[in-house]
Short mmCIF file of C-alpha atoms and ligand atoms in Angstrom, two decimals:
data_model
loop_
_atom_site.label_atom_id
_atom_site.label_comp_id
_atom_site.label_asym_id
_atom_site.label_seq_id
_atom_site.Cartn_x
_atom_site.Cartn_y
_atom_site.Cartn_z
CA MET D 1 111.03 38.18 145.04
CA ALA D 2 111.59 40.18 142.13
CA VAL D 3 108.62 42.31 141.73
CA THR D 4 109.74 45.75 140.55
CA PRO D 5 110.28 45.88 136.43
CA ALA D 6 113.52 45.76 135.64
CA THR D 7 113.35 49.54 133.68
CA TRP D 8 110.93 51.12 137.24
CA THR D 9 112.17 53.90 139.05
CA PRO D 10 110.43 55.91 141.79
CA SER D 11 110.00 58.89 139.76
CA GLY D 12 108.84 56.93 135.97
CA TRP D 13 105.22 57.45 136.85
CA ARG D 14 105.42 60.96 135.62
CA GLY D 15 106.16 60.00 131.68
CA ARG D 16 102.28 58.17 131.95
CA PRO D 17 98.78 59.47 131.62
CA ALA D 18 98.11 60.29 135.13
CA ARG D 19 94.42 61.43 136.34
CA HIS D 20 93.44 63.00 139.96
CA LEU D 21 96.82 64.64 140.70
CA PRO D 22 96.93 67.84 141.88
CA GLU D 23 97.86 70.98 140.09
CA TRP D 24 100.55 72.83 142.06
CA PRO D 25 100.80 76.38 141.27
CA ASP D 26 104.28 76.50 142.07
CA GLU D 27 106.26 73.85 140.62
CA ALA D 28 109.96 75.44 142.21
CA ALA D 29 107.50 75.29 146.08
CA ALA D 30 106.73 71.40 144.37
CA ASP D 31 110.17 70.24 143.74
CA ALA D 32 111.05 71.68 147.23
CA ALA D 33 108.37 70.15 149.13
CA LEU D 34 109.52 66.68 146.95
CA ALA D 35 112.98 66.96 148.45
CA ARG D 36 111.98 67.89 152.17
CA LEU D 37 109.96 64.52 151.56
CA LYS D 38 113.11 62.36 150.38
CA ALA D 39 114.78 63.64 153.03
CA LEU D 40 112.47 62.91 156.21
CA PRO D 41 112.28 59.32 157.93
CA PRO D 42 110.41 56.76 156.74
CA LEU D 43 107.16 56.53 158.37
CA VAL D 44 107.09 52.61 158.24
CA PHE D 45 109.72 49.74 157.89
CA ALA D 46 109.61 47.69 154.73
CA GLY D 47 110.44 44.81 156.97
CA GLU D 48 106.32 45.36 158.94
CA ALA D 49 105.33 45.84 155.15
CA ARG D 50 106.15 42.07 154.95
CA ASP D 51 104.39 41.15 157.83
CA LEU D 52 101.10 42.59 156.79
CA GLN D 53 101.50 41.21 153.18
CA ALA D 54 102.49 37.68 155.20
CA ALA D 55 99.04 37.93 157.00
CA LEU D 56 97.10 39.48 153.58
CA GLY D 57 98.38 36.16 152.50
CA GLU D 58 96.66 33.94 155.29
CA VAL D 59 93.54 36.03 154.24
CA SER D 60 93.74 34.93 150.60
CA ALA D 61 94.12 31.60 151.72
CA GLY D 62 90.71 31.61 153.59
CA ARG D 63 92.41 31.28 157.02
CA ALA D 64 91.84 34.96 157.97
CA PHE D 65 89.80 38.11 157.68
CA LEU D 66 90.48 41.82 156.71
CA LEU D 67 88.53 44.55 158.25
CA GLN D 68 89.88 48.01 157.10
CA ALA D 69 88.42 50.93 158.36
CA GLY D 70 88.62 54.45 159.18
CA ASP D 71 88.39 58.33 158.10
CA CYS D 72 87.08 58.77 154.36
CA ALA D 73 89.39 61.94 154.92
CA GLU D 74 91.61 62.42 157.41
CA SER D 75 91.61 66.61 158.49
CA PHE D 76 94.13 68.44 159.46
CA ARG D 77 92.19 70.02 162.39
CA ASP D 78 90.28 67.11 163.97
CA PHE D 79 94.44 65.69 164.97
CA THR D 80 93.69 65.06 169.03
CA ALA D 81 95.11 61.91 170.73
CA VAL D 82 91.15 61.56 171.63
CA SER D 83 89.79 61.10 168.30
CA ILE D 84 92.84 58.76 167.35
CA ARG D 85 92.16 57.40 170.72
CA GLU D 86 88.56 56.78 169.80
CA LYS D 87 89.12 55.37 165.65
CA LEU D 88 91.18 53.03 167.77
CA LYS D 89 88.94 51.80 170.52
CA ILE D 90 85.69 50.88 168.18
CA LEU D 91 88.53 49.22 165.86
CA LEU D 92 89.73 46.85 168.92
CA GLN D 93 85.46 46.44 169.79
CA MET D 94 84.99 45.43 166.34
CA SER D 95 87.67 43.23 166.09
CA VAL D 96 87.03 41.42 169.43
CA VAL D 97 83.27 40.26 167.98
CA MET D 98 84.65 39.18 164.93
CA ILE D 99 87.21 37.41 166.40
CA TYR D 100 85.16 35.95 168.80
CA GLY D 101 81.93 35.16 166.86
CA SER D 102 84.41 33.83 163.96
CA ALA D 103 86.87 32.24 165.91
CA LEU D 104 89.33 33.28 162.72
CA PRO D 105 92.23 35.80 162.92
CA LEU D 106 91.77 39.30 161.82
CA VAL D 107 93.79 41.73 160.19
CA LYS D 108 93.26 45.06 161.13
CA VAL D 109 94.12 47.49 158.77
CA GLY D 110 93.77 51.39 159.60
CA ARG D 111 92.55 54.20 157.10
CA ILE D 112 94.94 56.31 159.10
CA ALA D 113 98.12 58.08 159.09
CA GLY D 114 97.94 59.31 155.39
CA GLN D 115 94.70 59.33 154.47
CA PHE D 116 94.88 63.33 153.30
CA ALA D 117 94.02 63.40 149.38
CA LYS D 118 90.82 63.19 147.98
CA PRO D 119 89.54 62.10 144.10
CA ARG D 120 86.69 64.40 142.84
CA SER D 121 84.54 63.11 139.75
CA GLU D 122 84.13 67.72 139.43
CA SER D 123 86.87 69.67 140.06
CA VAL D 124 84.87 72.64 140.42
CA GLU D 125 82.13 73.05 143.02
CA ARG D 126 79.73 76.36 143.02
CA ILE D 127 79.37 77.67 146.09
CA GLY D 128 76.95 80.66 145.59
CA ASP D 129 77.52 82.75 143.03
CA THR D 130 81.23 81.36 142.88
CA GLU D 131 83.02 78.98 141.00
CA LEU D 132 85.61 77.28 143.15
CA PRO D 133 88.54 74.63 142.65
CA SER D 134 87.11 71.47 144.55
CA PHE D 135 88.63 70.03 148.13
CA PHE D 136 90.71 67.93 147.34
CA GLY D 137 91.73 66.83 150.92
CA HIS D 138 93.66 68.02 153.68
CA MET D 139 97.29 67.09 151.72
CA VAL D 140 96.38 69.38 148.74
CA ASN D 141 94.36 72.15 149.88
CA ASP D 142 91.83 73.63 152.82
CA ASP D 143 88.12 72.84 152.85
CA GLY D 144 87.60 76.40 153.08
CA PRO D 145 84.75 78.21 150.75
CA THR D 146 87.42 80.60 149.60
CA LEU D 147 89.65 80.62 146.12
CA GLU D 148 92.92 81.29 148.36
CA ALA D 149 92.03 78.16 150.87
CA ARG D 150 91.07 75.72 147.61
CA THR D 151 94.41 76.71 146.03
CA PRO D 152 96.79 73.54 145.89
CA ASP D 153 100.20 74.14 148.39
CA PRO D 154 102.73 71.80 148.13
CA ASP D 155 103.95 72.36 151.81
CA ARG D 156 100.89 70.46 152.36
CA MET D 157 102.64 66.91 151.40
CA VAL D 158 105.07 67.76 154.22
CA GLN D 159 102.15 68.98 156.71
CA ALA D 160 100.34 65.82 156.12
CA TYR D 161 103.80 63.70 156.88
CA HIS D 162 104.24 65.05 160.43
CA GLN D 163 100.60 64.54 161.29
CA ALA D 164 100.96 61.22 159.85
CA ALA D 165 104.11 60.63 162.10
CA ALA D 166 102.73 61.89 164.87
CA THR D 167 99.62 59.96 164.67
CA LEU D 168 100.94 56.74 164.37
CA ASN D 169 103.18 57.43 166.90
CA LEU D 170 100.41 57.86 169.00
CA LEU D 171 99.66 54.08 167.58
CA ARG D 172 102.13 52.43 168.57
CA ALA D 173 102.02 53.19 171.76
CA PHE D 174 98.53 52.81 172.64
CA THR D 175 98.82 49.02 170.57
CA LYS D 176 101.73 48.08 172.50
CA GLY D 177 101.62 49.99 175.62
CA GLY D 178 98.52 48.57 177.30
CA PHE D 179 95.79 50.33 176.00
CA ALA D 180 95.04 47.19 173.72
CA ASP D 181 95.64 44.67 176.67
CA LEU D 182 92.46 42.40 176.42
CA THR D 183 92.31 42.69 180.00
CA GLN D 184 91.28 46.03 178.68
CA VAL D 185 88.12 45.08 176.69
CA GLN D 186 85.37 46.32 178.92
CA MET D 187 87.19 49.84 179.25
CA TRP D 188 87.01 50.15 174.95
CA ASN D 189 82.91 50.67 175.19
CA GLN D 190 82.70 53.93 175.16
CA GLU D 191 79.54 55.75 177.43
CA PHE D 192 77.37 56.77 175.04
CA VAL D 193 77.54 53.18 172.79
CA ALA D 194 77.65 51.32 176.25
CA SER D 195 73.90 52.38 177.10
CA ALA D 196 72.35 51.28 173.17
CA PRO D 197 71.67 47.01 172.13
CA GLU D 198 74.99 47.01 170.53
CA GLY D 199 76.56 48.09 173.16
CA GLN D 200 74.81 45.82 175.64
CA ARG D 201 75.36 43.08 173.61
CA TYR D 202 79.10 44.18 173.84
CA ASP D 203 79.56 44.39 176.85
CA ALA D 204 78.18 40.24 177.18
CA VAL D 205 81.07 39.01 174.63
CA ALA D 206 83.64 40.79 176.82
CA THR D 207 82.61 39.38 179.83
CA GLU D 208 82.53 35.87 178.28
CA ILE D 209 86.67 36.56 177.11
CA GLU D 210 87.20 37.81 180.80
CA ARG D 211 85.72 34.80 181.81
CA ALA D 212 87.79 32.40 179.47
CA LEU D 213 90.54 34.13 180.41
CA GLY D 214 89.91 34.10 184.27
CA PHE D 215 89.54 30.02 183.48
CA MET D 216 92.61 29.55 181.59
CA ARG D 217 94.33 31.46 184.29
CA ALA D 218 92.85 29.17 187.08
CA CYS D 219 94.02 26.55 184.50
CA GLY D 220 98.03 27.50 185.76
CA ILE D 221 98.26 28.53 181.64
CA ASP D 222 100.82 32.07 182.04
CA LEU D 223 99.10 34.83 180.69
CA VAL D 224 101.43 37.40 181.61
CA ASP D 225 103.61 35.80 179.43
CA ALA D 226 101.09 35.90 176.15
CA PRO D 227 102.69 38.97 174.23
CA GLN D 228 99.03 37.61 172.29
CA LEU D 229 96.77 39.60 174.70
CA HIS D 230 98.72 42.39 175.74
CA GLN D 231 99.39 43.99 172.54
CA VAL D 232 97.74 43.91 168.65
CA ASP D 233 99.14 45.44 165.35
CA VAL D 234 96.93 47.88 163.41
CA TRP D 235 98.57 48.49 160.28
CA THR D 236 98.48 52.11 158.58
CA SER D 237 97.00 52.28 154.95
CA HIS D 238 95.40 55.47 152.69
CA GLU D 239 94.65 55.67 149.11
CA GLY D 240 98.04 56.45 146.90
CA LEU D 241 96.80 58.99 145.10
CA VAL D 242 99.29 62.08 145.20
CA LEU D 243 102.18 60.52 143.96
CA ASP D 244 104.95 63.19 145.12
CA TYR D 245 103.74 62.46 148.26
CA GLU D 246 104.55 58.62 147.97
CA GLU D 247 107.48 59.31 145.62
CA GLY D 248 108.99 61.56 148.77
CA LEU D 249 109.06 58.83 150.87
CA THR D 250 109.88 55.94 148.59
CA ARG D 251 113.17 54.31 149.95
CA ARG D 252 115.28 51.06 149.10
CA ASP D 253 115.25 48.79 152.00
CA SER D 254 118.69 47.57 153.11
CA LEU D 255 117.95 44.18 154.27
CA THR D 256 116.81 43.20 150.53
CA GLY D 257 117.76 45.66 148.32
CA ASP D 258 113.80 45.96 147.00
CA TRP D 259 111.86 49.46 147.08
CA TYR D 260 109.00 50.54 149.81
CA ASP D 261 107.25 52.79 150.16
CA CYS D 262 107.61 53.97 153.56
CA SER D 263 104.32 56.47 154.20
CA ALA D 264 101.84 53.45 155.04
CA HIS D 265 102.45 49.46 155.08
CA MET D 266 99.59 49.27 152.76
CA LEU D 267 98.65 51.69 149.81
CA TRP D 268 95.23 50.92 147.53
CA ILE D 269 94.78 52.64 143.88
CA GLY D 270 90.61 53.80 143.81
CA GLU D 271 88.48 53.41 141.10
CA ARG D 272 89.20 56.32 139.41
CA THR D 273 92.85 56.27 138.76
CA ARG D 274 93.84 52.39 138.20
CA GLN D 275 93.81 52.51 134.70
CA PRO D 276 96.75 49.42 133.79
CA ASP D 277 98.53 52.36 131.55
CA GLY D 278 98.39 55.06 133.62
CA ALA D 279 100.82 56.73 136.23
CA HIS D 280 98.97 54.92 140.17
CA VAL D 281 100.08 51.65 138.51
CA ASP D 282 103.08 52.39 137.36
CA PHE D 283 103.95 53.30 140.44
CA PHE D 284 102.72 50.90 142.52
CA ALA D 285 103.97 48.21 140.34
CA GLY D 286 107.25 48.84 141.53
CA VAL D 287 107.21 49.19 145.36
CA HIS D 288 106.94 45.97 147.55
CA ASN D 289 103.86 47.16 149.60
CA PRO D 290 101.07 44.81 150.01
CA LEU D 291 98.57 46.70 147.43
CA GLY D 292 94.76 47.34 146.98
CA VAL D 293 92.73 48.13 144.28
CA LYS D 294 89.25 49.46 144.57
CA VAL D 295 86.97 47.71 142.07
CA GLY D 296 83.66 49.52 140.94
CA PRO D 297 80.74 47.94 138.68
CA GLY D 298 82.24 48.95 135.21
CA ALA D 299 85.45 46.37 136.33
CA SER D 300 85.45 43.78 133.44
CA ALA D 301 87.44 40.42 134.00
CA ASP D 302 89.93 41.27 131.46
CA GLU D 303 91.04 44.66 132.94
CA LEU D 304 91.14 42.87 136.29
CA LEU D 305 93.72 40.23 135.05
CA GLU D 306 95.92 42.79 133.52
CA LEU D 307 95.80 44.61 137.38
CA CYS D 308 96.78 41.36 138.42
CA GLU D 309 99.35 40.80 136.23
CA ARG D 310 100.70 44.12 136.30
CA LEU D 311 100.56 45.12 140.11
CA ASN D 312 101.34 40.91 141.09
CA PRO D 313 103.26 39.20 137.90
CA MET D 314 104.40 36.62 140.62
CA ARG D 315 101.56 36.03 142.35
CA ILE D 316 102.52 36.54 145.73
CA PRO D 317 99.97 35.49 148.53
CA GLY D 318 98.83 38.62 150.14
CA ARG D 319 100.05 41.63 147.87
CA LEU D 320 96.94 41.92 146.39
CA THR D 321 93.83 42.67 147.86
CA LEU D 322 90.51 43.67 145.33
CA ILE D 323 88.31 46.31 147.14
CA VAL D 324 84.98 45.22 145.41
CA ARG D 325 82.47 48.08 145.74
CA MET D 326 79.60 47.75 143.26
CA GLY D 327 76.62 48.30 144.95
CA ALA D 328 74.67 44.82 146.02
CA GLU D 329 72.18 44.08 142.60
CA ALA D 330 75.32 45.65 140.20
CA LEU D 331 77.70 42.84 142.70
CA ARG D 332 74.81 40.54 142.30
CA GLN D 333 75.19 40.72 138.29
CA ALA D 334 78.94 41.32 138.21
CA LEU D 335 81.06 39.67 140.87
CA PRO D 336 80.62 35.82 139.47
CA ALA D 337 82.57 36.13 136.34
CA LEU D 338 85.56 38.48 138.11
CA LEU D 339 85.35 35.60 140.69
CA GLN D 340 85.31 32.51 138.05
CA ALA D 341 88.22 34.63 136.10
CA LEU D 342 90.40 35.42 138.80
CA ARG D 343 90.12 31.85 139.91
CA GLU D 344 90.96 30.22 136.79
CA SER D 345 94.66 32.74 136.31
CA GLU D 346 95.45 31.17 139.98
CA HIS D 347 95.80 34.60 141.03
CA PRO D 348 96.08 34.42 144.70
CA VAL D 349 94.00 37.75 145.69
CA VAL D 350 92.29 38.52 148.87
CA TRP D 351 88.53 39.80 147.88
CA ALA D 352 87.16 42.66 150.27
CA CYS D 353 83.62 44.51 150.13
CA ASP D 354 83.53 48.10 150.04
CA PRO D 355 80.08 48.34 150.59
CA MET D 356 80.33 52.12 150.88
CA HIS D 357 81.47 53.89 148.14
CA ALA D 358 78.46 52.53 145.66
CA ASN D 359 75.92 53.62 148.39
CA MET D 360 75.68 57.79 148.48
CA PHE D 361 72.80 59.28 148.27
CA ARG D 362 71.90 62.94 148.80
CA THR D 363 68.73 63.45 151.44
CA ALA D 364 65.61 66.11 149.07
CA SER D 365 67.32 68.74 151.18
CA GLY D 366 70.93 67.71 149.65
CA ILE D 367 72.87 65.99 152.26
CA LYS D 368 75.13 63.60 151.19
CA THR D 369 74.55 60.28 152.82
CA ARG D 370 74.72 56.61 153.15
CA SER D 371 72.24 53.85 154.54
CA PHE D 372 72.71 51.45 156.83
CA ASP D 373 70.27 49.11 155.25
CA GLU D 374 71.87 49.52 152.13
CA ILE D 375 75.58 48.86 153.40
CA MET D 376 74.35 45.38 155.12
CA ALA D 377 72.77 44.41 151.94
CA GLU D 378 75.86 44.85 149.64
CA VAL D 379 77.97 43.16 153.06
CA VAL D 380 75.28 40.03 153.11
CA THR D 381 75.21 39.82 148.96
CA PHE D 382 79.54 40.01 148.93
CA PHE D 383 79.08 36.95 151.30
CA SER D 384 76.88 34.90 149.45
CA VAL D 385 78.20 35.56 145.97
CA CYS D 386 81.94 34.49 146.79
CA ARG D 387 80.36 31.04 148.50
CA ALA D 388 78.08 30.65 145.47
CA GLU D 389 81.55 30.42 143.99
CA GLY D 390 83.38 28.99 146.23
CA ALA D 391 85.91 32.04 147.09
CA TRP D 392 86.67 33.25 150.38
CA PRO D 393 85.05 36.49 151.49
CA GLY D 394 88.06 37.71 152.89
CA GLY D 395 87.11 41.08 153.95
CA ILE D 396 85.40 44.85 154.59
CA HIS D 397 86.19 48.32 154.19
CA LEU D 398 84.58 51.03 155.75
CA GLU D 399 84.40 54.43 156.58
CA PHE D 400 84.07 55.14 160.15
CA THR D 401 84.37 56.90 163.00
CA GLY D 402 84.59 56.70 166.97
CA GLU D 403 82.67 59.48 167.19
CA ASP D 404 78.70 59.96 167.89
CA VAL D 405 77.99 61.25 164.47
CA THR D 406 74.53 61.29 162.05
CA GLU D 407 76.14 60.76 158.91
CA CYS D 408 74.93 57.45 157.81
CA LEU D 409 71.04 56.69 157.84
CA GLY D 410 70.03 53.64 160.35
CA GLY D 411 71.85 51.06 162.38
CA SER D 412 69.55 49.19 165.66
CA ALA D 413 69.95 52.59 167.27
CA ALA D 414 68.61 54.69 164.13
CA VAL D 415 69.65 57.73 163.34
CA LEU D 416 67.18 59.77 160.97
CA GLU D 417 67.51 61.67 158.30
CA GLU D 418 65.85 64.38 160.24
CA GLU D 419 69.44 64.31 162.60
CA LEU D 420 71.70 64.11 160.34
CA THR D 421 72.38 67.94 160.08
CA THR D 422 72.81 67.30 164.40
CA ARG D 423 76.62 66.15 164.33
CA TYR D 424 77.58 65.49 160.91
CA GLU D 425 81.20 66.41 160.93
CA SER D 426 82.84 64.39 157.86
CA LEU D 427 85.25 66.33 155.50
CA CYS D 428 83.89 64.14 152.94
CA ASP D 429 81.88 61.24 153.03
CA PRO D 430 79.71 60.12 155.28
CA ARG D 431 80.65 57.87 157.76
CA LEU D 432 79.23 55.03 160.24
CA ASN D 433 79.21 56.16 164.19
CA ALA D 434 80.75 53.98 167.12
CA ARG D 435 77.08 52.35 167.95
CA GLN D 436 76.56 51.67 163.87
CA SER D 437 80.28 50.15 163.53
CA LEU D 438 79.73 48.35 165.94
CA ASP D 439 76.24 46.73 165.01
CA LEU D 440 77.60 45.99 161.21
CA ALA D 441 80.29 44.22 162.81
CA PHE D 442 77.63 41.54 164.90
CA ARG D 443 76.18 40.97 162.06
CA VAL D 444 79.62 40.24 159.66
CA ALA D 445 80.26 38.23 162.70
CA GLU D 446 77.33 35.95 161.99
CA LEU D 447 77.61 36.24 158.29
CA MET D 448 81.22 34.81 158.83
CA ARG D 449 79.97 32.23 161.43
CA SER D 450 77.20 30.86 158.91
C1 PEP Y 501 87.62 55.81 148.87
O1 PEP Y 501 87.70 54.91 149.75
O2 PEP Y 501 87.35 56.98 149.81
C2 PEP Y 501 87.21 56.11 147.67
C3 PEP Y 501 87.29 57.63 147.26
O3 PEP Y 501 86.87 55.42 147.21
P1 PEP Y 501 86.63 54.78 145.58
O4 PEP Y 501 88.13 54.75 144.85
O5 PEP Y 501 86.20 53.92 145.70
O6 PEP Y 501 85.48 55.13 144.91
CO1 CO Y 502 85.28 57.94 151.02
#
């Protein structure tokens, strides 16, 4: 189906007003990095992006649910098999809880294997007496507090590509090679989670699932031959921010002749870069991947309709996910009108809730954090507003980690304000730790069921 505007090219965005793009100090080096990316193999296939789009089409029709989660910013330093495995474990645990609780299929999308670039509200940061360029994600510069570290370096895009390739490789091995087998459901419970209340609750669900599998086996159902029990699909996504990187990985699909951004299965456009006439919207209008758009408290219905027309003129179900991030109060005020306008326009979007990005604050001592209760309040409000308007609350979008970090406050095994410095490792925004994530999954499963 013709998605791409007739005059579109992968580099056409360069003629558009652009926000939050890195300023590479050495143009020749940037050109060389782009040429390098263009010559490298794609990270994902067009057919996979189409499969994800079809799965998201089921979400837009109210027959499935989306869980999109991962780091705020992936790191070039924290890059080990263990950290990838722990992220996958918590994603699988949350999935089990949500599928078991809701009896609905769950589309699992990681903020992973490419989430290396950050838009920043301030382009400079004061550290002591010096003013330095802000940290824009490891795809652009380093987070160290020196001018040298903070200087954008386009070779980092090539390094990001290689890290994404290795991450995706391990993810594919874990999800298709036995680790994600449903008979392993008990094994995903990490020690520090298992002892907490939500870990014990998870253990009870896992036991029930094992009993159900045993029951089916005893009835003579052949479980060995059911691939759904032994493998899962975990798709990749990131914010499509650094357009040099996205252009460099855009390929024409040999089967259909259509353009795909082969850096990830799904890409989203951030709240700060979704201007309908801007470079980012121009670029993503031309590729056939499923897309997300972040929607903040200032978004008007007309603006959203214009974005829908630009990004999904053919009204393909699953093509467009609107990821609302307003904070509970603004959501209550603003979301009903947006839901009504989109319903009247018959745009088949997925509505998802990002309860993270409007709920950040600094403690008295200056630490950036979020409160579990406020995160949960936004999710609850999202479900109730969608239901009141007859719209399907299709998914949640989270920042989490599989590790035992102390970055967000609260949860049932509460992280206290004085504990925030104990293990605060995020490169950017504070993430839910594994226990808080599982706790949230149980509460979301209850909302899905009610
Ligand atoms: C993010 O998802 O990390 C982000 C920057 O979000 P937003 O565009 O919604 O502010
Ligand atoms: Co973030």
